[in-house]
Amino acid sequence: MRNYIILFTLFTIPCCLSAQNTNPIVGSGKAVDPYHYTIIKSQEFAHASVVSAHPLASMVGAEIMKRGGNAFDGAVATQLVLAVVFPGAGNIGGGGFMVARKKDGKTIAVDFRETAPAKASRDMYLDKDGNVINNLSLAGHLASGVPGSVAGLFAEAQYANLPFKILIQPAIDIAENGFVLTERQAAGLNSAKASFIKNSTKSSAYIKEIKWKAGDTLIQKELAATLKRIRDLGQKGFYEGTTAQLIVDEMQRGNGIISLDDLKNYKVKTRTALEFDYKGYTIIGMPPSSSGGIIVCQLMKMIKDKPIATDGFQSVAAVQLMVEAERRSFADRAEYMGDPDFWKVPIKTLTSDKYLQGRMADYDPTKATPSTNVKAGIIKESTQTTHFNVIDKDGNMVAVTTTLNGTFGSKTVVGGAGFLMNNEMDDFSSKPGVPNMYGALGGDANAIQPGKRMLSAMSPTLALKNGKPYIVTGTPGGTTIPTSVFQTLVNIIEFDMNATDAVNKPKFHHQWQPDEISLEKGFPDDVKKKLEAMGYKTKTISEIGRTEVIKILADGTRQTAGDKRGEDSVAGY
Ligand code: DON
């Protein structure tokens, strides 16, 4: 058993918590103390565990499960706390996906991706000459899709044991009474200050005269009031009434287009989880409107008949094989993937063994296949993000990835409502052939249409071994999400790594275009040189993803690890 604990000193801030329920979870001296907390990077738990991007969120999720909640209760509570303590990506103004498996074996996939507002149009980010207007889909009021997160939380809560008002209370308490910022969070808020001011029409809790520093308390009264409306009125507390009006008022002050009807009409989509076999392991992923599940499936199947375990972890042969698979999969993404309610995505073909064997027919283990030679396969069929994992004592498994897209989303704080809006519209293809913020290309399949969901790469993923819970995983990272999940699965299944190593070993990424391999700092230099000699262009980047993993050992132990790249932290019992 390995426990790797990072402690950091935070200042004590005296406070009186007004208890909303008889036995509050949050407060000084309570199970979760927002003024004193530690980051725990990895730990093994006998019964239940959570790993998320923030210690307070993981601790609340674990405490909820201790008090009779199942993994869905834990997930709802964790997600809500992330919306308070991790405003860069945790959210109620964004969207995401849940992939879950109940203890009875039923799989669930919930798509709470944002949608394009009714007034959105295909060329809305182009100038009169047809060129993409810089930044319009990235910052400010026009960059937001209609948020799906709150509807997603209620969809998740259908499988929970405890009343929603219990699950949301810790988030309300932390918003109302504050929590202590880490140095990294303080720096994040300071660097976004000018963008908040530029892109919002009112001031907010995130803006302070002098700089934020580690140990400061962030109190979010307006966000607490919004969360209370959700507690008291359910989904309507967000999509109708005061909160909806505050969103629309904010939009109108900033020339945004989200309307009361857009909000009222927002609906989650329940999808059929994408399930496939990899050498006896069952992998369960998210189908479109995320490309994530298809890409992970394609990647696993493209390497299935190759001797990757014998080649060895980060051997030139293993990395080159994985890179070539990634290149082919991203070419397919650009051509074929979009919102399945608007575009017929040929999922069956894209994930079939025969098609994928064909995709690798021109794979050459001695040299790079230039991306210009790799087109999307021919198909004959008609035609700042955050991830967390939860498992409970009964084996219910929940993986959720949720996002505002960029860090702090559109940087627009809804005046009087205290939360940030997403800039997810940038995930559409604004113009064929013009890359989005992650360099991803797209065309008709992912063109903007009113009510359509923009294509995602988010990949909440589960794996079973002999039909039993084995891995819960996922990560942020834009287009690097499915390739990070792929590497994490391969690290565990083929290279027999524990959760911590599977998460922390340096990663690499290829997405067809640009035709280069991104190598994470720490990737072995000799392998890099050998890849370059085979014709690959490489570029070194500082970090890829923030992957979370729960690996369930043969005796049921929940080996839980949070990525070293962030303040990710585990909790459980
Ligand atoms: O849905 C997507 O694929 C992107 N909006 C995810 C963005 C993301 O992961 C940012 N975090 N690093």
PDB file of C-alpha atoms in Angstrom, residues 278-279 281 300 303-304 306-310 488-497:
ATOM      1  CA  TYR A 278     -10.269  -5.623 -25.541  1.00  0.00           C
ATOM      2  CA  LYS A 279      -8.614  -9.000 -24.955  1.00  0.00           C
ATOM      3  CA  TYR A 281     -11.583  -6.665 -20.753  1.00  0.00           C
ATOM      4  CA  MET A 300      -7.490   0.029 -28.554  1.00  0.00           C
ATOM      5  CA  ILE A 303      -3.219  -2.031 -31.425  1.00  0.00           C
ATOM      6  CA  LYS A 304      -5.003  -5.194 -30.309  1.00  0.00           C
ATOM      7  CA  LYS A 306       0.292  -6.114 -32.001  1.00  0.00           C
ATOM      8  CA  PRO A 307       2.818  -7.322 -29.384  1.00  0.00           C
ATOM      9  CA  ILE A 308       2.773  -4.092 -27.407  1.00  0.00           C
ATOM     10  CA  ALA A 309       3.444  -5.669 -23.988  1.00  0.00           C
ATOM     11  CA  THR A 310       6.543  -7.458 -25.329  1.00  0.00           C
ATOM     12  CA  THR A 488      -3.807   5.021 -19.157  1.00  0.00           C
ATOM     13  CA  LEU A 489      -5.728   1.880 -20.160  1.00  0.00           C
ATOM     14  CA  VAL A 490      -2.692   0.473 -21.981  1.00  0.00           C
ATOM     15  CA  ASN A 491      -0.442   1.306 -19.006  1.00  0.00           C
ATOM     16  CA  ILE A 492      -2.652  -0.736 -16.704  1.00  0.00           C
ATOM     17  CA  ILE A 493      -3.798  -3.546 -18.997  1.00  0.00           C
ATOM     18  CA  GLU A 494      -0.642  -4.136 -21.044  1.00  0.00           C
ATOM     19  CA  PHE A 495       2.132  -2.786 -18.815  1.00  0.00           C
ATOM     20  CA  ASP A 496       0.626  -3.872 -15.512  1.00  0.00           C
ATOM     21  CA  MET A 497       1.061  -0.490 -13.796  1.00  0.00           C
TER      22      MET A 497
END
